Amino acid sequence: MRVLSGIQPSGKLHLGNYFGAIKQHIELQEKNDCYYFIADYHALTTVRDGDQLRKNIHDAAADYLALGLDPDKTVFFKQSDIPEVPELTWILSNITPLGLLERCHSYKDKIAHGIKPHLGLFSYPVLMASDILIYQPDIVPVGKDQKQHIEVTRDIAIKFNEAYAEVFKIPEPHILPHFAVIPGIDGQKMSKTYKNTIDIFCDENELKKRVMSIKTDSTPVAEPKDPSTCNVFALYVLFAAPEEKKQMEETYQNGGTGYKDIKEALFHKIRDRFAPYYEKRKEFHADRTLVENILRSGARRARETAGKTLREVKKTVGVI
Ligand code: ADP
Ligand code: TRP
């Protein structure tokens, strides 16, 4: 099965990215033909500082590699190294109804958060459709917030196939229900845009500060608490074995334990889970050439696949 996904280098990777996307990406590489990329052209919609973007691209790639992405098993590359993608974007723009883009939550949401609307932000889903369809994947593993973008991609592919010929495979979103929406420290979806993240890699003091600032209700220490509405519990279960989850539920229901102690337990879980990756991360972060070579060699492989699809599309629409 062919698997494809991308992640924007728009800031530090956080637990929402890990459980919603990265963890699945790494697991799926064992038995599938995987294509993963750093979506740097998408990040241009929000990042306006060249040095910052360059750093973000390297950091995101290094973090992915440290977490277990294996460039021998997976085609790992940078979106902007594939010029076929923007070419296809233009072709797809001509069959994309404006109404489809006007309905996108992510566009409306970004504007609601004060980002000035521009053409790139509006046409973002067409670029995304292009960088999915060009590799003809079967599935696209993402968090729930990307579901609508995959639906737009499917609509565009169906429209193209109906208007011209059956060129594109129609991809399926792959969203794991347990990990569909990871909450941030304020209880909303964890997102860089909301500044409510807990980063995968950060120093211990910062991690503790973030965990201790997770919003909870004001139930007194002695009283029973409701795990099902608690953000700390929602994050704790991501790291806990079934037995630990049950024990924690009992701790909530019995009362007598304060949120401070529960947060302490979560802090340990997060720290211990990612501790084994710090050493590898240091190596990849220090070796810019190694990371660049991996991305460049991934791009060569990705371009072979992208080139085939683009050629077929160009023949179909009549420019070749
Ligand atoms: P952000 O919202 O922080 O900018 P991205 O849009 O870069 O994150 O997301 C990269 C990947 O991580 C996408 O597949 C997205 O669906 C997933 N993801 C991001 N935040 C969450 C979350 N809170 N819960 C589940 N998945 C998430
Ligand atoms: N829009 C995605 C996000 O913000 C990133 C992305 C770009 C992507 N192109 C993609 C994800 C193709 C999956 C497939 O997370």
Tab-separated table of C-alpha atoms in Angstrom, residues 28-272:
chain	number	residue	atom	x	y	z
A	28	LEU	CA	3.441	2.493	8.798
A	29	GLN	CA	6.910	2.561	7.250
A	30	GLU	CA	7.538	-1.058	8.279
A	31	LYS	CA	5.120	-2.662	5.819
A	32	ASN	CA	4.295	0.003	3.253
A	33	ASP	CA	5.651	2.111	0.456
A	34	CYS	CA	5.846	5.427	2.338
A	35	TYR	CA	6.399	8.984	1.151
A	36	TYR	CA	6.764	11.653	3.859
A	37	PHE	CA	7.731	15.233	3.328
A	38	ILE	CA	8.412	18.528	5.038
A	39	ALA	CA	5.713	20.846	3.653
A	40	ASP	CA	7.859	23.980	3.423
A	41	TYR	CA	5.762	25.628	0.683
A	42	HIS	CA	2.727	25.272	2.934
A	43	ALA	CA	4.642	26.885	5.794
A	44	LEU	CA	5.195	29.975	3.603
A	45	THR	CA	1.541	30.781	4.220
A	46	THR	CA	2.430	31.726	7.801
A	47	VAL	CA	6.236	31.957	8.270
A	48	ARG	CA	7.710	35.244	7.002
A	49	ASP	CA	11.337	34.915	8.066
A	50	GLY	CA	13.707	33.053	5.740
A	51	ASP	CA	16.291	32.162	8.386
A	52	GLN	CA	13.555	30.951	10.693
A	53	LEU	CA	12.005	28.767	7.985
A	54	ARG	CA	15.404	27.298	7.058
A	55	LYS	CA	15.950	26.414	10.708
A	56	ASN	CA	12.442	24.980	11.085
A	57	ILE	CA	12.926	22.742	8.040
A	58	HIS	CA	16.171	21.332	9.391
A	59	ASP	CA	14.751	20.916	12.907
A	60	ALA	CA	11.592	19.147	11.713
A	61	ALA	CA	13.605	16.783	9.508
A	62	ALA	CA	16.123	16.075	12.292
A	63	ASP	CA	13.343	15.426	14.821
A	64	TYR	CA	11.574	13.036	12.448
A	65	LEU	CA	14.783	11.121	11.815
A	66	ALA	CA	15.548	10.990	15.541
A	67	LEU	CA	12.070	9.620	16.273
A	68	GLY	CA	12.673	6.695	13.942
A	69	LEU	CA	11.947	7.696	10.390
A	70	ASP	CA	14.189	5.449	8.336
A	71	PRO	CA	15.257	6.968	4.996
A	72	ASP	CA	16.164	3.507	3.676
A	73	LYS	CA	12.580	2.344	4.097
A	74	THR	CA	10.831	5.615	3.349
A	75	VAL	CA	11.056	8.324	0.717
A	76	PHE	CA	11.689	11.381	2.922
A	77	PHE	CA	11.996	14.771	1.239
A	78	LYS	CA	11.239	18.459	1.163
A	79	GLN	CA	8.141	19.599	-0.705
A	80	SER	CA	9.887	22.511	-2.464
A	81	ASP	CA	12.406	20.119	-4.060
A	82	ILE	CA	9.609	18.747	-6.242
A	83	PRO	CA	8.841	21.411	-8.898
A	84	GLU	CA	6.249	19.081	-10.423
A	85	VAL	CA	3.964	19.832	-7.446
A	86	PRO	CA	3.391	23.565	-8.101
A	87	GLU	CA	2.992	22.728	-11.816
A	88	LEU	CA	0.216	20.303	-11.018
A	89	THR	CA	-1.282	22.826	-8.567
A	90	TRP	CA	-1.885	25.249	-11.430
A	91	ILE	CA	-3.567	22.584	-13.537
A	92	LEU	CA	-5.784	21.509	-10.630
A	93	SER	CA	-6.667	25.152	-9.831
A	94	ASN	CA	-8.613	25.221	-13.061
A	95	ILE	CA	-11.029	22.536	-11.996
A	96	THR	CA	-11.339	23.569	-8.313
A	97	PRO	CA	-14.620	25.347	-7.524
A	98	LEU	CA	-14.113	28.413	-5.293
A	99	GLY	CA	-16.960	27.257	-3.061
A	100	LEU	CA	-14.956	24.173	-2.094
A	101	LEU	CA	-12.150	26.372	-0.742
A	102	GLU	CA	-14.494	28.898	0.885
A	103	ARG	CA	-15.885	26.133	3.087
A	104	CYS	CA	-12.495	25.093	4.538
A	105	HIS	CA	-12.430	25.406	8.365
A	106	SER	CA	-8.687	25.747	8.531
A	107	TYR	CA	-8.801	28.905	6.347
A	108	LYS	CA	-11.641	30.400	8.379
A	109	ASP	CA	-9.932	29.447	11.618
A	110	LYS	CA	-6.604	31.038	10.678
A	111	ILE	CA	-8.355	34.284	9.761
A	112	ALA	CA	-10.239	34.167	13.058
A	113	HIS	CA	-6.822	33.968	14.750
A	114	GLY	CA	-5.709	37.213	13.157
A	115	ILE	CA	-3.772	35.917	10.136
A	116	LYS	CA	-4.419	38.274	7.188
A	117	PRO	CA	-6.082	36.388	4.334
A	118	HIS	CA	-3.998	36.067	1.181
A	119	LEU	CA	-4.236	33.966	-1.936
A	120	GLY	CA	-1.773	31.346	-0.637
A	121	LEU	CA	-3.796	30.761	2.505
A	122	PHE	CA	-6.968	30.439	0.457
A	123	SER	CA	-5.547	28.110	-2.189
A	124	TYR	CA	-3.569	26.045	0.368
A	125	PRO	CA	-5.851	22.993	-0.131
A	126	VAL	CA	-5.132	22.937	-3.892
A	127	LEU	CA	-1.388	22.752	-3.218
A	128	MET	CA	-2.142	20.009	-0.703
A	129	ALA	CA	-4.298	18.131	-3.238
A	130	SER	CA	-1.455	18.374	-5.704
A	131	ASP	CA	1.190	17.081	-3.323
A	132	ILE	CA	-1.012	14.175	-2.406
A	133	LEU	CA	-2.378	13.186	-5.827
A	134	ILE	CA	0.953	13.418	-7.619
A	135	TYR	CA	2.225	10.357	-5.671
A	136	GLN	CA	-0.991	8.332	-6.174
A	137	PRO	CA	-1.206	7.169	-2.527
A	138	ASP	CA	-3.815	4.792	-1.112
A	139	ILE	CA	-3.928	6.402	2.322
A	140	VAL	CA	-2.968	9.700	3.954
A	141	PRO	CA	-2.347	9.384	7.729
A	142	VAL	CA	-3.159	12.671	9.494
A	143	GLY	CA	-4.939	14.084	12.558
A	144	LYS	CA	-8.629	14.958	12.356
A	145	ASP	CA	-8.008	18.645	11.620
A	146	GLN	CA	-6.751	17.611	8.152
A	147	LYS	CA	-9.772	15.480	7.293
A	148	GLN	CA	-11.512	18.245	5.367
A	149	HIS	CA	-8.376	18.897	3.318
A	150	ILE	CA	-8.302	15.241	2.301
A	151	GLU	CA	-11.974	15.468	1.367
A	152	VAL	CA	-11.179	18.478	-0.829
A	153	THR	CA	-8.343	16.468	-2.383
A	154	ARG	CA	-10.739	13.630	-3.150
A	155	ASP	CA	-13.282	16.040	-4.662
A	156	ILE	CA	-10.623	17.583	-6.885
A	157	ALA	CA	-9.387	14.149	-8.012
A	158	ILE	CA	-12.925	12.978	-8.795
A	159	LYS	CA	-13.626	16.188	-10.725
A	160	PHE	CA	-10.452	15.774	-12.747
A	161	ASN	CA	-11.120	12.119	-13.486
A	162	GLU	CA	-14.678	12.931	-14.581
A	163	ALA	CA	-13.672	15.913	-16.691
A	164	TYR	CA	-10.781	14.157	-18.447
A	165	ALA	CA	-9.901	10.532	-17.748
A	166	GLU	CA	-9.175	8.234	-14.777
A	167	VAL	CA	-5.720	9.591	-13.970
A	168	PHE	CA	-5.806	9.927	-10.186
A	169	LYS	CA	-6.237	7.324	-7.495
A	170	ILE	CA	-8.750	8.553	-4.885
A	171	PRO	CA	-6.912	8.512	-1.526
A	172	GLU	CA	-8.448	7.686	1.846
A	173	PRO	CA	-7.724	9.655	5.031
A	174	HIS	CA	-6.233	7.456	7.744
A	175	ILE	CA	-7.209	8.860	11.144
A	176	LEU	CA	-6.862	6.842	14.334
A	177	PRO	CA	-9.868	7.582	16.584
A	178	HIS	CA	-7.843	7.563	19.866
A	179	PHE	CA	-5.407	10.097	18.492
A	180	ALA	CA	-7.725	12.181	16.299
A	181	VAL	CA	-7.626	15.342	18.456
A	182	ILE	CA	-4.980	15.711	21.157
A	183	PRO	CA	-5.890	18.521	23.573
A	184	GLY	CA	-3.485	21.331	24.406
A	185	ILE	CA	-2.801	22.816	27.842
A	186	ASP	CA	-5.939	24.972	27.555
A	187	GLY	CA	-8.180	22.065	26.483
A	188	GLN	CA	-8.556	23.225	22.846
A	189	LYS	CA	-6.926	21.163	20.080
A	190	MET	CA	-3.165	21.305	20.626
A	191	SER	CA	-1.758	23.526	17.888
A	192	LYS	CA	1.135	25.869	17.209
A	193	THR	CA	-1.468	28.432	16.124
A	194	TYR	CA	-3.050	28.388	19.605
A	195	LYS	CA	0.265	28.496	21.514
A	196	ASN	CA	-1.039	25.730	23.777
A	197	THR	CA	1.487	23.042	22.902
A	198	ILE	CA	3.664	20.654	24.844
A	199	ASP	CA	6.711	20.044	22.661
A	200	ILE	CA	8.098	16.571	22.054
A	201	PHE	CA	11.615	17.787	22.760
A	202	CYS	CA	12.140	20.470	25.367
A	203	ASP	CA	14.231	20.892	28.481
A	204	GLU	CA	12.931	19.425	31.684
A	205	ASN	CA	12.103	22.715	33.398
A	206	GLU	CA	10.121	23.925	30.437
A	207	LEU	CA	8.312	20.585	30.176
A	208	LYS	CA	7.389	20.714	33.831
A	209	LYS	CA	6.170	24.302	33.503
A	210	ARG	CA	3.964	23.406	30.545
A	211	VAL	CA	2.504	20.315	32.218
A	212	MET	CA	1.855	22.185	35.463
A	213	SER	CA	-0.039	24.847	33.536
A	214	ILE	CA	-2.579	22.422	32.014
A	215	LYS	CA	-6.042	23.764	32.731
A	216	THR	CA	-8.102	21.707	35.220
A	217	ASP	CA	-11.313	22.302	37.147
A	218	SER	CA	-11.221	23.426	40.765
A	219	THR	CA	-12.310	20.180	42.481
A	220	PRO	CA	-10.627	20.114	45.931
A	221	VAL	CA	-7.891	17.506	46.551
A	222	ALA	CA	-10.067	15.320	48.789
A	223	GLU	CA	-13.027	15.110	46.366
A	224	PRO	CA	-13.513	12.482	43.600
A	225	LYS	CA	-12.715	13.838	40.130
A	226	ASP	CA	-14.035	13.087	36.663
A	227	PRO	CA	-11.310	11.662	34.397
A	228	SER	CA	-13.507	11.821	31.308
A	229	THR	CA	-13.522	15.633	31.252
A	230	CYS	CA	-9.946	16.189	32.413
A	231	ASN	CA	-7.206	17.378	30.015
A	232	VAL	CA	-4.458	15.899	32.171
A	233	PHE	CA	-6.100	12.480	32.007
A	234	ALA	CA	-6.636	12.787	28.235
A	235	LEU	CA	-2.881	13.296	27.840
A	236	TYR	CA	-1.913	10.709	30.466
A	237	VAL	CA	-3.763	7.885	28.673
A	238	LEU	CA	-1.660	8.480	25.566
A	239	PHE	CA	1.358	7.238	27.489
A	240	ALA	CA	-0.195	4.727	29.878
A	241	ALA	CA	-0.498	0.953	29.577
A	242	PRO	CA	-4.126	-0.296	30.033
A	243	GLU	CA	-3.421	-1.261	33.652
A	244	GLU	CA	-1.974	2.177	34.442
A	245	LYS	CA	-4.972	3.828	32.813
A	246	LYS	CA	-7.318	1.827	35.057
A	247	GLN	CA	-5.312	2.719	38.154
A	248	MET	CA	-5.374	6.388	37.252
A	249	GLU	CA	-9.134	6.260	36.722
A	250	GLU	CA	-9.473	4.855	40.233
A	251	THR	CA	-7.210	7.585	41.597
A	252	TYR	CA	-9.568	10.172	40.114
A	253	GLN	CA	-12.706	8.452	41.323
A	254	ASN	CA	-11.414	7.808	44.857
A	255	GLY	CA	-10.472	11.420	45.531
A	256	GLY	CA	-7.604	12.308	47.835
A	257	THR	CA	-5.113	13.022	45.054
A	258	GLY	CA	-4.675	16.567	43.773
A	259	TYR	CA	-4.111	17.633	40.179
A	260	LYS	CA	-0.568	18.638	41.089
A	261	ASP	CA	0.366	14.988	41.764
A	262	ILE	CA	-1.465	13.769	38.668
A	263	LYS	CA	0.390	16.330	36.563
A	264	GLU	CA	3.623	15.145	38.129
A	265	ALA	CA	2.824	11.602	36.929
A	266	LEU	CA	2.124	12.913	33.428
A	267	PHE	CA	5.372	14.897	33.417
A	268	HIS	CA	7.331	11.697	34.184
A	269	LYS	CA	5.516	9.793	31.467
A	270	ILE	CA	6.311	12.399	28.802
A	271	ARG	CA	9.923	12.778	29.895
A	272	ASP	CA	10.562	9.035	29.970
